[in-house]
XYZ file of C-alpha atoms in Angstrom:
780
model
C 34.758 -3.690 -40.774
C 33.374 -0.982 -38.524
C 35.491 2.046 -37.883
C 36.642 2.145 -34.293
C 36.705 5.400 -32.376
C 37.594 5.338 -28.686
C 37.027 8.195 -26.307
C 39.244 8.827 -23.321
C 38.706 11.089 -20.313
C 40.905 11.467 -17.314
C 39.396 10.342 -13.993
C 39.859 13.885 -12.699
C 37.809 15.334 -15.514
C 34.969 12.837 -15.055
C 34.719 12.970 -11.246
C 32.511 16.081 -11.002
C 30.088 14.503 -13.454
C 29.700 10.985 -12.056
C 30.524 11.319 -8.358
C 28.304 11.453 -5.303
C 25.216 13.595 -5.809
C 25.540 15.135 -2.389
C 29.166 16.069 -3.055
C 28.291 17.602 -6.402
C 25.358 19.626 -5.091
C 27.392 21.128 -2.259
C 25.390 23.993 -0.765
C 23.231 24.475 -3.841
C 19.566 25.207 -3.110
C 16.657 23.017 -4.123
C 15.243 25.897 -6.154
C 18.490 26.201 -8.123
C 18.511 22.464 -8.891
C 14.877 22.646 -9.977
C 15.696 25.560 -12.267
C 18.336 23.406 -13.953
C 15.696 20.713 -14.521
C 13.501 23.267 -16.255
C 16.414 24.223 -18.541
C 17.513 20.691 -19.439
C 18.712 20.209 -22.969
C 20.748 17.693 -24.902
C 24.495 18.207 -24.745
C 26.082 18.033 -28.232
C 29.481 17.414 -26.622
C 28.126 14.230 -25.046
C 26.167 12.813 -27.963
C 27.267 9.449 -29.369
C 26.279 7.033 -32.070
C 26.296 3.792 -30.099
C 26.036 0.071 -30.617
C 25.536 -2.817 -28.239
C 25.332 -0.920 -24.951
C 23.784 -2.732 -22.019
C 22.176 -1.520 -18.792
C 21.151 -3.951 -16.081
C 19.088 -2.582 -13.187
C 18.068 -5.413 -10.930
C 16.063 -7.704 -13.226
C 15.521 -4.925 -15.803
C 17.750 -5.365 -18.845
C 18.067 -2.665 -21.483
C 19.997 -3.293 -24.700
C 20.774 -0.247 -26.853
C 21.545 -2.171 -30.038
C 22.020 0.765 -32.383
C 21.073 4.419 -32.172
C 22.078 7.787 -30.802
C 22.617 8.317 -27.070
C 22.850 11.853 -25.779
C 23.310 13.006 -22.196
C 21.453 16.012 -20.931
C 23.226 19.001 -19.513
C 24.422 18.357 -15.936
C 22.158 18.843 -12.904
C 23.992 20.129 -9.838
C 27.228 19.351 -11.662
C 26.246 15.729 -12.286
C 25.076 13.801 -15.327
C 21.596 12.660 -14.299
C 19.577 12.339 -17.511
C 20.040 10.869 -20.977
C 18.018 10.284 -24.109
C 18.235 7.465 -26.648
C 16.718 7.502 -30.134
C 16.876 5.477 -33.329
C 15.584 8.421 -35.387
C 18.928 8.956 -37.134
C 19.950 5.299 -37.373
C 18.723 3.239 -40.269
C 17.898 -0.134 -38.780
C 18.362 1.226 -35.262
C 16.927 -0.813 -32.423
C 16.837 -1.281 -28.680
C 15.252 -3.892 -26.432
C 13.786 -4.129 -22.931
C 13.792 -7.538 -21.231
C 12.167 -8.446 -17.920
C 11.321 -11.832 -16.406
C 9.463 -11.580 -13.062
C 10.511 -14.345 -10.661
C 7.081 -15.029 -9.102
C 4.143 -16.709 -10.854
C 1.630 -14.077 -9.741
C 3.801 -11.267 -11.143
C 4.178 -13.085 -14.450
C 0.389 -13.450 -14.573
C -0.030 -9.753 -13.794
C 2.400 -8.765 -16.529
C 0.636 -11.060 -18.994
C -2.700 -9.402 -18.210
C -1.343 -6.065 -19.455
C 1.468 -6.902 -21.869
C -0.011 -10.176 -23.191
C 3.132 -12.050 -22.179
C 4.429 -13.293 -18.799
C 7.913 -12.053 -19.747
C 8.494 -8.605 -21.174
C 10.431 -8.445 -24.426
C 9.729 -5.078 -26.004
C 11.729 -3.418 -28.760
C 11.785 0.351 -28.552
C 12.794 3.324 -30.647
C 13.282 5.983 -27.998
C 13.826 6.323 -24.273
C 14.457 8.978 -21.641
C 16.451 8.013 -18.543
C 16.685 9.866 -15.227
C 19.038 8.512 -12.614
C 20.876 9.239 -9.409
C 22.931 6.043 -9.502
C 26.028 5.177 -11.535
C 24.228 4.913 -14.900
C 26.331 7.691 -16.446
C 29.638 6.043 -15.560
C 28.347 2.647 -16.771
C 27.388 4.047 -20.153
C 30.502 6.158 -20.594
C 32.700 3.209 -19.685
C 31.034 1.045 -22.344
C 31.274 3.823 -24.912
C 35.007 4.083 -24.267
C 35.555 0.328 -24.594
C 33.246 -0.461 -27.492
C 33.556 0.378 -31.184
C 31.497 3.413 -32.118
C 30.919 5.595 -35.100
C 31.888 9.237 -35.097
C 29.901 11.473 -32.793
C 26.995 12.960 -34.733
C 24.992 16.051 -34.110
C 21.261 15.497 -33.738
C 19.353 17.131 -36.557
C 17.301 20.180 -35.668
C 13.926 18.437 -35.456
C 15.238 15.589 -33.288
C 17.074 18.024 -31.001
C 13.989 20.200 -30.628
C 11.877 17.172 -29.752
C 14.479 15.865 -27.318
C 14.736 19.198 -25.516
C 10.951 19.363 -25.303
C 10.780 15.929 -23.709
C 13.529 16.725 -21.196
C 11.979 20.057 -20.195
C 8.567 18.438 -19.743
C 9.554 15.291 -17.887
C 12.444 16.734 -15.862
C 10.298 19.239 -13.919
C 7.641 16.545 -13.516
C 9.960 14.629 -11.189
C 11.642 17.634 -9.653
C 11.025 16.663 -6.006
C 12.577 13.279 -6.578
C 15.579 14.670 -8.413
C 16.218 17.468 -5.906
C 16.068 14.966 -3.056
C 18.521 12.689 -4.866
C 20.968 15.518 -5.416
C 20.989 16.474 -1.724
C 20.611 13.232 0.242
C 24.270 12.167 0.049
C 23.551 8.616 -1.099
C 26.191 6.316 -2.517
C 25.861 5.735 -6.280
C 24.797 2.118 -5.720
C 21.846 3.380 -3.663
C 20.519 5.732 -6.321
C 17.439 5.229 -8.466
C 16.973 4.650 -12.178
C 13.809 5.740 -13.989
C 13.230 5.073 -17.679
C 10.407 6.087 -20.002
C 10.537 3.619 -22.854
C 8.854 4.280 -26.204
C 7.928 0.717 -27.118
C 7.113 -0.387 -30.653
C 4.047 -2.398 -29.596
C 3.145 -1.391 -26.044
C 3.556 2.370 -26.227
C 5.287 4.328 -23.491
C 6.336 2.106 -20.595
C 7.792 3.332 -17.318
C 10.467 1.241 -15.616
C 11.843 2.000 -12.169
C 14.697 0.546 -10.162
C 15.113 1.694 -6.550
C 17.495 -0.677 -4.768
C 16.633 0.496 -1.254
C 12.885 0.100 -1.633
C 10.813 -2.885 -0.520
C 10.289 -3.794 -4.181
C 13.124 -2.304 -6.237
C 11.704 -3.254 -9.641
C 8.453 -1.851 -10.964
C 7.098 -1.579 -14.497
C 3.874 -0.020 -15.664
C 2.155 2.634 -17.674
C 0.183 5.835 -17.212
C -3.307 5.277 -18.605
C -6.125 7.692 -19.325
C -9.483 6.924 -17.702
C -12.984 7.922 -18.721
C -13.218 10.373 -15.822
C -10.113 12.258 -16.955
C -7.654 10.780 -14.457
C -4.259 9.417 -15.464
C -3.323 6.831 -12.828
C -0.140 4.803 -12.981
C -1.061 1.223 -13.833
C 1.450 -1.147 -12.237
C 2.064 -4.123 -14.486
C 4.524 -5.810 -12.184
C 6.465 -4.933 -9.037
C 8.829 -7.206 -7.160
C 12.039 -7.783 -5.299
C 14.671 -9.521 -7.467
C 15.262 -13.124 -6.496
C 18.936 -12.470 -5.736
C 18.371 -9.293 -3.746
C 19.110 -9.433 -0.012
C 16.147 -9.535 2.350
C 14.493 -6.171 2.787
C 15.089 -4.516 6.148
C 12.415 -2.068 7.203
C 14.076 1.259 8.042
C 13.601 2.583 11.565
C 10.991 5.202 12.341
C 12.704 8.583 12.074
C 10.106 10.732 13.840
C 9.146 10.745 17.491
C 7.641 13.057 20.111
C 5.169 14.610 17.662
C 3.363 17.807 18.736
C 0.640 19.408 16.609
C -1.136 22.693 17.187
C -3.998 23.095 14.710
C -6.411 25.981 14.175
C -9.644 25.229 12.315
C -11.081 28.531 11.130
C -14.796 29.355 10.717
C -14.498 28.790 6.946
C -13.103 25.286 7.758
C -9.646 26.070 6.442
C -6.851 25.159 8.810
C -3.432 26.369 9.781
C -1.115 24.197 11.816
C 2.324 23.936 13.331
C 3.975 20.542 13.619
C 6.983 20.002 15.865
C 8.827 16.720 16.203
C 12.180 15.124 16.806
C 13.824 13.749 13.672
C 16.679 11.233 13.610
C 18.808 11.725 10.488
C 18.992 8.570 8.406
C 22.151 6.639 7.595
C 22.847 8.738 4.502
C 23.001 12.048 6.254
C 22.763 14.701 3.590
C 20.953 18.024 3.718
C 17.406 16.961 2.983
C 14.433 15.728 5.026
C 11.658 14.275 2.861
C 8.130 14.336 4.271
C 4.665 13.666 2.873
C 1.568 15.841 3.260
C -1.874 16.134 1.677
C -1.599 17.869 -1.685
C -4.288 20.385 -0.697
C -2.085 21.610 2.156
C 0.909 23.839 1.571
C 3.935 24.370 3.755
C 4.495 28.035 4.605
C 7.563 27.867 6.842
C 9.966 25.435 8.474
C 13.046 25.245 10.623
C 15.602 22.636 11.632
C 17.143 23.148 15.083
C 15.740 26.663 15.110
C 17.350 27.685 11.815
C 15.156 28.437 8.796
C 15.072 25.565 6.314
C 14.441 25.864 2.595
C 11.081 24.384 1.600
C 10.792 22.606 -1.713
C 7.366 21.351 -2.694
C 5.677 20.609 -5.955
C 2.678 18.526 -6.964
C 4.388 16.150 -9.353
C 4.492 12.589 -10.559
C 7.545 12.133 -8.387
C 5.966 13.741 -5.368
C 3.808 10.936 -4.079
C 4.300 8.486 -1.269
C 7.225 6.230 -2.073
C 6.347 3.580 -4.641
C 6.528 0.063 -3.266
C 7.632 1.163 0.200
C 6.407 -0.224 3.484
C 2.847 0.517 4.368
C 2.565 3.460 6.756
C -0.499 2.250 8.564
C -2.411 4.466 6.175
C -5.256 2.259 5.163
C -8.973 2.662 4.705
C -10.363 0.225 7.212
C -13.938 0.361 6.021
C -15.901 -2.561 4.639
C -17.478 -0.767 1.699
C -20.014 -2.547 -0.430
C -20.633 -0.181 -3.313
C -18.702 1.177 -6.243
C -18.077 4.883 -5.806
C -18.698 5.262 -2.095
C -15.272 4.516 -0.645
C -13.128 7.382 0.591
C -9.564 6.283 1.212
C -8.550 9.294 3.247
C -5.380 9.487 1.121
C -6.551 11.472 -1.878
C -3.241 12.977 -2.797
C -0.295 12.847 -0.442
C 2.733 14.536 -1.958
C 6.348 14.710 -0.923
C 7.929 17.982 0.085
C 11.515 18.611 1.137
C 13.116 20.517 3.968
C 16.663 21.487 3.011
C 19.231 22.346 5.627
C 22.181 24.633 4.920
C 24.509 21.918 6.241
C 24.567 18.135 6.304
C 22.687 16.258 9.029
C 25.118 13.681 10.382
C 23.719 10.114 10.331
C 21.881 9.230 13.526
C 21.901 12.737 14.966
C 18.646 14.064 16.391
C 17.137 17.340 15.270
C 14.183 19.476 16.282
C 11.981 20.147 13.261
C 9.143 22.624 12.940
C 6.784 22.777 9.956
C 4.063 25.386 9.472
C 1.376 24.707 6.910
C -2.152 25.641 5.890
C -4.969 24.700 3.574
C -8.335 22.993 3.609
C -9.050 19.330 4.313
C -12.543 19.716 5.809
C -15.818 20.419 4.050
C -19.469 20.677 4.910
C -21.717 18.239 3.054
C -25.106 18.912 1.565
C -26.739 17.427 4.648
C -24.925 19.902 6.892
C -22.505 17.442 8.473
C -18.732 17.884 8.370
C -16.373 15.640 6.412
C -12.610 15.329 6.900
C -11.236 14.476 3.463
C -7.560 13.958 4.295
C -7.937 11.834 7.401
C -4.525 10.211 7.011
C -2.347 12.938 5.505
C -3.376 16.078 7.391
C 0.038 16.367 9.081
C 3.606 15.850 7.772
C 4.690 12.217 7.973
C 7.245 9.766 6.669
C 7.345 6.002 6.388
C 7.358 4.197 8.728
C 5.770 6.228 11.520
C 5.652 5.292 15.198
C 5.498 8.246 17.544
C 3.745 9.678 20.553
C 1.250 12.395 19.589
C 0.464 15.543 21.559
C -2.483 17.156 19.749
C -3.989 20.592 20.378
C -6.938 21.872 18.327
C -8.718 25.214 18.209
C -12.068 25.290 16.429
C -15.300 27.338 16.479
C -17.090 26.833 19.772
C -20.264 25.504 18.128
C -18.313 22.471 16.894
C -17.062 19.515 18.896
C -13.745 17.906 18.024
C -12.418 14.458 18.874
C -9.047 12.928 18.018
C -6.597 10.168 18.740
C -5.308 10.278 22.314
C -6.547 10.664 25.870
C -8.354 13.902 26.666
C -6.103 16.253 28.660
C -8.346 19.325 28.611
C -11.210 20.993 26.775
C -12.464 24.538 27.255
C -14.151 27.390 25.422
C -12.806 30.942 25.448
C -13.528 33.877 23.155
C -15.727 31.826 20.835
C -13.015 29.190 20.341
C -13.089 25.605 21.570
C -9.652 24.338 22.653
C -9.081 20.588 22.804
C -5.874 18.946 24.020
C -5.251 15.192 23.714
C -2.161 12.997 24.133
C -1.437 9.383 23.304
C -0.211 7.087 26.074
C 2.087 5.083 23.795
C 3.668 5.439 20.342
C 1.163 5.111 17.499
C 1.539 4.705 13.705
C -0.851 7.560 12.889
C -3.322 10.035 14.353
C -6.721 11.238 13.228
C -9.472 13.673 14.156
C -13.141 14.244 13.459
C -15.428 17.175 14.098
C -19.050 18.178 13.794
C -22.069 19.667 15.466
C -22.266 16.762 17.868
C -24.123 15.569 20.880
C -21.702 13.731 23.152
C -22.232 10.925 25.623
C -19.645 8.903 27.509
C -19.395 5.974 29.850
C -16.750 4.062 31.738
C -16.827 0.374 30.942
C -14.272 -1.687 32.797
C -10.859 -0.259 31.978
C -12.195 1.716 29.005
C -13.591 5.237 28.834
C -15.865 5.297 25.766
C -17.132 8.484 24.119
C -20.027 8.505 21.660
C -20.503 11.347 19.188
C -23.596 11.839 17.021
C -24.729 14.616 14.682
C -27.424 16.732 16.344
C -29.299 16.992 13.061
C -29.523 13.239 12.410
C -32.163 10.753 13.492
C -30.594 8.879 16.376
C -33.011 6.011 16.830
C -30.316 3.360 17.240
C -27.712 5.403 19.124
C -28.500 3.553 22.392
C -27.565 0.309 20.605
C -24.105 1.608 19.616
C -22.793 2.007 23.198
C -24.114 -1.432 24.152
C -22.587 -3.061 21.059
C -19.270 -1.249 21.592
C -19.049 -2.444 25.189
C -19.921 -6.019 24.236
C -17.371 -6.134 21.400
C -14.614 -4.639 23.564
C -15.305 -7.226 26.263
C -15.142 -10.057 23.734
C -11.955 -8.930 21.978
C -10.156 -7.976 25.214
C -10.879 -11.383 26.756
C -10.081 -13.243 23.552
C -6.740 -11.545 22.896
C -5.548 -8.845 25.296
C -6.751 -5.462 26.576
C -5.948 -2.420 24.490
C -3.016 -0.264 25.665
C -5.199 2.831 25.336
C -7.958 3.608 27.815
C -10.046 6.069 25.800
C -12.011 5.160 22.692
C -14.272 7.481 20.688
C -16.982 6.490 18.190
C -17.861 9.281 15.745
C -20.020 9.465 12.599
C -18.925 9.979 9.017
C -21.209 10.486 6.057
C -20.875 7.529 3.721
C -21.122 3.772 3.611
C -17.784 2.973 5.209
C -15.805 3.111 8.442
C -12.213 3.737 9.415
C -10.220 3.006 12.531
C -7.506 5.165 14.079
C -5.847 4.508 17.437
C -8.549 5.386 19.958
C -10.837 6.896 17.291
C -13.384 5.277 15.008
C -15.245 6.768 12.077
C -18.560 4.911 11.767
C -20.923 5.259 8.820
C -23.843 7.536 9.617
C -26.094 4.757 8.260
C -25.102 2.629 11.258
C -26.534 5.346 13.515
C -30.014 4.848 12.017
C -32.564 2.225 12.893
C -33.013 -0.229 10.052
C -36.520 1.067 9.359
C -35.180 4.640 9.100
C -32.557 3.859 6.490
C -33.060 4.579 2.777
C -35.004 1.812 1.068
C -32.030 1.005 -1.163
C -29.989 0.149 1.941
C -32.549 -2.181 3.507
C -32.082 -5.870 2.791
C -30.803 -8.718 4.977
C -27.201 -8.402 3.835
C -26.970 -4.622 4.194
C -28.830 -4.673 7.490
C -26.269 -7.122 8.834
C -23.390 -5.061 7.483
C -24.427 -1.717 8.980
C -25.908 -3.100 12.206
C -23.772 -6.133 13.044
C -20.453 -6.137 11.140
C -19.157 -2.609 10.561
C -18.641 -1.498 14.179
C -17.014 -4.812 15.294
C -14.796 -4.609 12.184
C -13.582 -1.118 13.040
C -13.150 -1.967 16.721
C -11.052 -4.977 15.698
C -8.691 -2.574 13.922
C -7.678 -1.282 17.349
C -5.811 -4.608 17.527
C -5.322 -5.449 13.819
C -3.735 -2.358 12.290
C -2.897 -0.382 15.434
C -1.202 -2.970 17.680
C -0.189 -5.365 14.900
C 0.815 -3.421 11.788
C 1.496 -4.684 8.281
C 5.095 -4.427 7.110
C 4.252 -3.527 3.504
C 1.422 -3.049 1.048
C 1.362 -6.777 0.305
C 0.274 -7.541 3.871
C -2.522 -4.943 3.990
C -5.022 -7.723 3.234
C -4.143 -9.429 6.510
C -5.160 -6.436 8.633
C -8.430 -6.018 6.727
C -9.232 -9.723 6.661
C -8.354 -10.210 10.328
C -10.586 -7.281 11.329
C -13.422 -8.581 9.160
C -13.069 -12.169 10.330
C -12.922 -10.996 13.952
C -16.285 -9.318 13.367
C -17.542 -12.623 11.949
C -16.313 -14.482 15.025
C -18.176 -12.027 17.250
C -21.308 -12.446 15.124
C -20.927 -16.227 15.187
C -20.812 -16.191 18.988
C -24.106 -14.348 19.234
C -26.046 -15.716 16.246
C -24.453 -19.061 15.441
C -22.371 -20.459 12.593
C -25.169 -20.092 10.052
C -24.822 -16.307 10.230
C -21.273 -16.350 8.887
C -21.969 -19.292 6.545
C -24.450 -17.111 4.668
C -21.952 -14.245 4.461
C -19.160 -16.511 3.237
C -21.452 -17.990 0.587
C -22.268 -14.456 -0.583
C -18.535 -13.672 -0.687
C -17.956 -16.717 -2.887
C -20.591 -15.522 -5.327
C -19.152 -11.976 -5.295
C -15.672 -13.227 -6.132
C -16.917 -15.361 -9.019
C -18.900 -12.531 -10.607
C -17.747 -11.788 -14.142
C -16.214 -8.431 -15.050
C -14.737 -7.760 -18.500
C -15.069 -11.442 -19.354
C -13.181 -12.704 -16.286
C -14.048 -13.462 -12.690
C -13.371 -10.609 -10.299
C -11.156 -12.876 -8.180
C -8.834 -13.498 -11.139
C -7.735 -9.827 -11.185
C -4.916 -10.629 -8.775
C -4.025 -12.249 -5.465
C -4.771 -10.650 -2.111
C -1.130 -9.637 -1.694
C -1.420 -7.160 -4.594
C -3.076 -4.784 -2.131
C -3.691 -1.262 -3.461
C -2.363 -2.237 -6.883
C -5.812 -3.774 -7.392
C -7.420 -0.434 -6.596
C -5.659 1.469 -9.397
C -5.560 -1.384 -11.891
C -9.008 -2.921 -11.434
C -11.130 -0.455 -9.481
C -12.727 -0.102 -6.094
C -15.133 -3.044 -6.224
C -12.435 -5.531 -7.241
C -10.018 -4.215 -4.608
C -12.649 -4.545 -1.909
C -13.861 -8.005 -2.885
C -10.390 -9.506 -3.076
C -8.810 -7.946 0.029
C -11.807 -8.093 2.347
C -13.857 -11.005 1.094
C -11.266 -13.419 -0.279
C -9.002 -12.459 2.635
C -11.788 -13.412 5.035
C -12.163 -16.757 3.249
C -8.420 -17.415 3.573
C -8.550 -16.899 7.329
C -11.684 -19.034 7.597
C -9.976 -21.940 5.779
C -6.913 -21.495 7.967
C -9.065 -21.566 11.109
C -10.759 -24.775 9.959
C -7.348 -26.285 9.269
C -5.818 -25.291 12.612
C -8.893 -25.695 14.770
C -10.636 -23.021 16.838
C -8.284 -23.148 19.814
C -5.094 -23.094 17.733
C -6.428 -20.232 15.588
C -7.139 -18.161 18.688
C -3.630 -18.892 19.982
C -2.258 -17.813 16.605
C -4.022 -14.458 16.986
C -2.638 -14.020 20.490
C 0.919 -14.841 19.366
C 0.609 -12.281 16.579
C -0.352 -9.630 19.122
C 2.420 -10.650 21.514
C 5.244 -11.040 19.005
C 4.390 -8.286 16.521
C 3.275 -5.449 18.761
C 6.721 -3.861 18.446
C 7.505 -4.775 14.839
C 5.394 -4.999 11.665
C 4.322 -8.367 10.303
C 4.827 -9.613 6.745
C 3.016 -12.381 4.878
C 5.960 -14.711 5.436
C 6.021 -13.862 9.145
C 2.347 -14.789 9.302
C 2.940 -18.036 7.392
C 5.728 -19.124 9.725
C 3.649 -18.298 12.796
C 0.646 -20.210 11.450
C 2.841 -23.182 10.504
C 3.892 -23.513 14.137
C 0.225 -24.089 15.016
C -0.387 -26.778 12.378
C -1.849 -30.014 13.807
C 0.214 -33.183 13.492
C -0.529 -35.452 10.581
C -1.624 -32.759 8.119
C 0.152 -32.249 4.801
C 1.927 -29.009 3.925
C 3.218 -28.519 7.455
C 5.036 -25.338 6.381
C 1.863 -23.966 4.727
C 3.958 -23.066 1.682
C 1.421 -24.556 -0.711
C -1.506 -23.003 1.153
C 0.039 -19.534 0.835
C 1.160 -20.080 -2.777
C -2.382 -21.096 -3.712
C -4.541 -18.713 -1.701
C -2.376 -15.706 -0.712
C 0.030 -15.452 -3.648
C -2.199 -17.024 -6.292
C -5.638 -16.780 -7.841
C -8.382 -19.236 -8.635
C -11.549 -20.693 -7.115
C -11.965 -24.225 -8.432
C -15.128 -26.076 -9.274
C -14.752 -29.587 -7.818
C -16.389 -32.850 -8.799
C -15.722 -36.107 -6.947
C -16.627 -39.474 -8.493
C -16.087 -42.934 -7.030
C -15.818 -46.142 -9.050
C -13.998 -49.492 -8.870
C -12.404 -48.775 -5.512
C -10.877 -45.494 -6.694
C -11.682 -41.803 -6.783
C -11.647 -39.226 -9.540
C -11.366 -35.629 -8.346
C -11.764 -33.041 -11.092
C -10.795 -29.387 -10.635
C -11.989 -26.974 -13.315
C -12.270 -23.249 -13.838
C -8.684 -22.575 -12.701
C -5.316 -22.195 -14.422
C -3.288 -25.260 -15.330
C -0.787 -24.684 -12.510
C -3.431 -24.452 -9.743
C -2.766 -26.940 -6.927
C -4.328 -27.294 -3.490
C -4.740 -29.770 -0.643
C -8.356 -30.946 -0.333
C -9.771 -32.485 2.878
C -12.047 -35.389 1.914
C -14.439 -36.712 4.541
C -14.401 -40.499 4.240
C -16.702 -43.032 5.908
C -15.501 -46.473 6.935
C -17.578 -49.624 6.485
C -18.462 -49.311 10.176
C -19.807 -45.799 9.598
C -17.071 -43.775 11.330
C -15.782 -40.652 9.622
C -12.206 -39.520 9.085
C -10.667 -36.633 7.124
C -8.114 -37.603 4.486
C -6.085 -34.882 2.775
C -5.353 -35.266 -0.920
C -3.296 -33.033 -3.192
C -5.105 -32.118 -6.397
C -4.268 -29.987 -9.401
C -6.266 -28.489 -12.220
C -7.823 -31.211 -14.357
C -8.552 -34.837 -13.546
C -6.873 -36.362 -10.493
C -7.056 -40.167 -10.090
C -6.826 -41.200 -6.430
C -6.906 -44.421 -4.452
C -9.758 -44.860 -2.005
C -8.191 -44.557 1.472
C -7.737 -47.890 3.225
C -10.804 -48.955 5.145
C -13.001 -46.298 3.542
C -16.324 -47.070 1.923
C -17.157 -43.617 0.552
C -15.593 -40.149 0.448
C -17.142 -36.731 0.037
C -15.933 -33.229 -0.751
C -15.466 -30.795 2.138
C -18.362 -28.600 3.165
C -18.758 -25.542 0.963
C -19.047 -23.588 4.222
C -15.468 -24.538 5.126
C -13.570 -24.518 1.819
C -13.465 -21.987 -1.020
C -14.680 -23.985 -4.021
C -17.780 -24.587 -6.110
C -19.340 -28.041 -5.852
C -19.846 -29.300 -9.399
């Protein structure tokens, strides 16, 4: 029989160690808290030999079966880190269990962990937390039998201290924020680094207030020396309440930016900030890692600045998309530039709490370099999305003033207020007419032309040094596309629109500002030979500009609610370009492109089709996990196919009305995949199956697979075989059936992977598969 040793503490003695982080931190500075992280060590007075402890964080379950648990020394007076090891326990063990609720997440987990459900035994773990983990563990230790408290031996203690002092500072921004933001314990985060027996070190995260509270993955080393975080699975627990997007906290944004002759910049950002519901002393903002904050104030009083390039310093994991997306339609591995190379979180710390909902005037001064001159002599803005402090979500007016060398021309989001040159400096002032999710700028040694076209004032910028053989075609194409989209949907709220070049094979759309590949500025015969073939000619000359112009509606008026809906903005912009191309060149033009997309998606990489890497709603997870080409093909090309199938199902008129309703109903709020499904379901024609479109979305948006189909007819029946897809693949297939009199009618049948035996529809003589131009499958 095990010896039983119970530990008792008075509530008064425990309160300073397990209470509110904000209360414990008091007026402590961020620098002081960070210093404590650098000095973390195991606490012999809080070291326990434990058995059968359990931690449940959302759907993450951790069982500490037998081993030694030691808390680290307090941070800001609060227990916020612990370490578990089996090193001094013969037969010691612990276990991590996780069962993702959605099929696609189970498939993702299986791709990395070789099992759809995670069941990993581990021998060591380090936990960092700002929730009630400490009180949960201490309560179980008090109530459960335990052996006498041991001291860790010297080698184990040395190793434990080394781990704590390495990993603690690595997440210092996150920990300092948690100690100062005055959150309730239930709102805090839990981060665990698990030393698995079979899978190596696994990171698990639970953040109850995030869009997807549960995430599990691993840092992996790549051939080019990077160490990206590979997300194995990320999801919202099935029993969690619906996620509510937090309100935008920033408005009335004013930026004054100086671009120096060496292309470095110094800037001052001023904006109104509404304190969130927590209150607390901290304002968390994100900024390009290559920029550094030099000064800040809140309501005119100096604020402490805490910044560090760390693992914990990035844009919030799993949070709503900020409208920061690369809206190009890149075709080649290695040529995409996301414009978000390394946003990092920094903190502004007030000397007193900011009451929830109160408004404050914030000023941030920062400097660094986000612009470079390329080998060809043109100018390239690297951090196009993160060149100013921001937080998620953003929706603000922008008042932008720039000062740059007079030989350069600068264009940005917003209507032009003034532009002049004085003392060798060009001064440009622009303001937006309505709140926008983001703002961008471009600069170069440009020639500038402009024209008024209907309600729009269009500016065209081109590098003086480049061959401009097709520049006259760009204004004409821009005007034609704007006319088409404005009549099809609605006019843009902004009057001014600028088209400017960027070196590369991509484009990007900001409100009122478009970056267009410099290749699109060249006549086809002037382009490099490697970029001249029918598909690339169509891309640079016919698709890219309409795609980026479409983002003025899809991405700037209608915004995606989260990273899982990013595909919809890209696919809608791309399909809009296809619709414009179809109007001018006929259906065959887009049929050829869709057929090429089908072949792209079925291409084999690492023994599997590219499309099988994950569904479109995995968004940027595909970029880190599977690379640029896979990300592009799935989001842009499969996404375009999804919208094409939906258009064929709804009909042209109903699909156009769906687009208009999206613009009308979601101009003031972001749209999610489920919002889009419900809106599309309202447009479904009578008599079709899957009126809710639940199966359509499960199959094509949330699932993977492109089936090969074979239809055979014999003895008055049909055999429809689906192959090349997983066993649980199911879809509705529209068969075109001819009657004995020769009339045609579409009959929908539900088919799953394998052989499906069907009755021949009444009155039908023969049936055929749908056109491969209308449905994503391979005729077998």
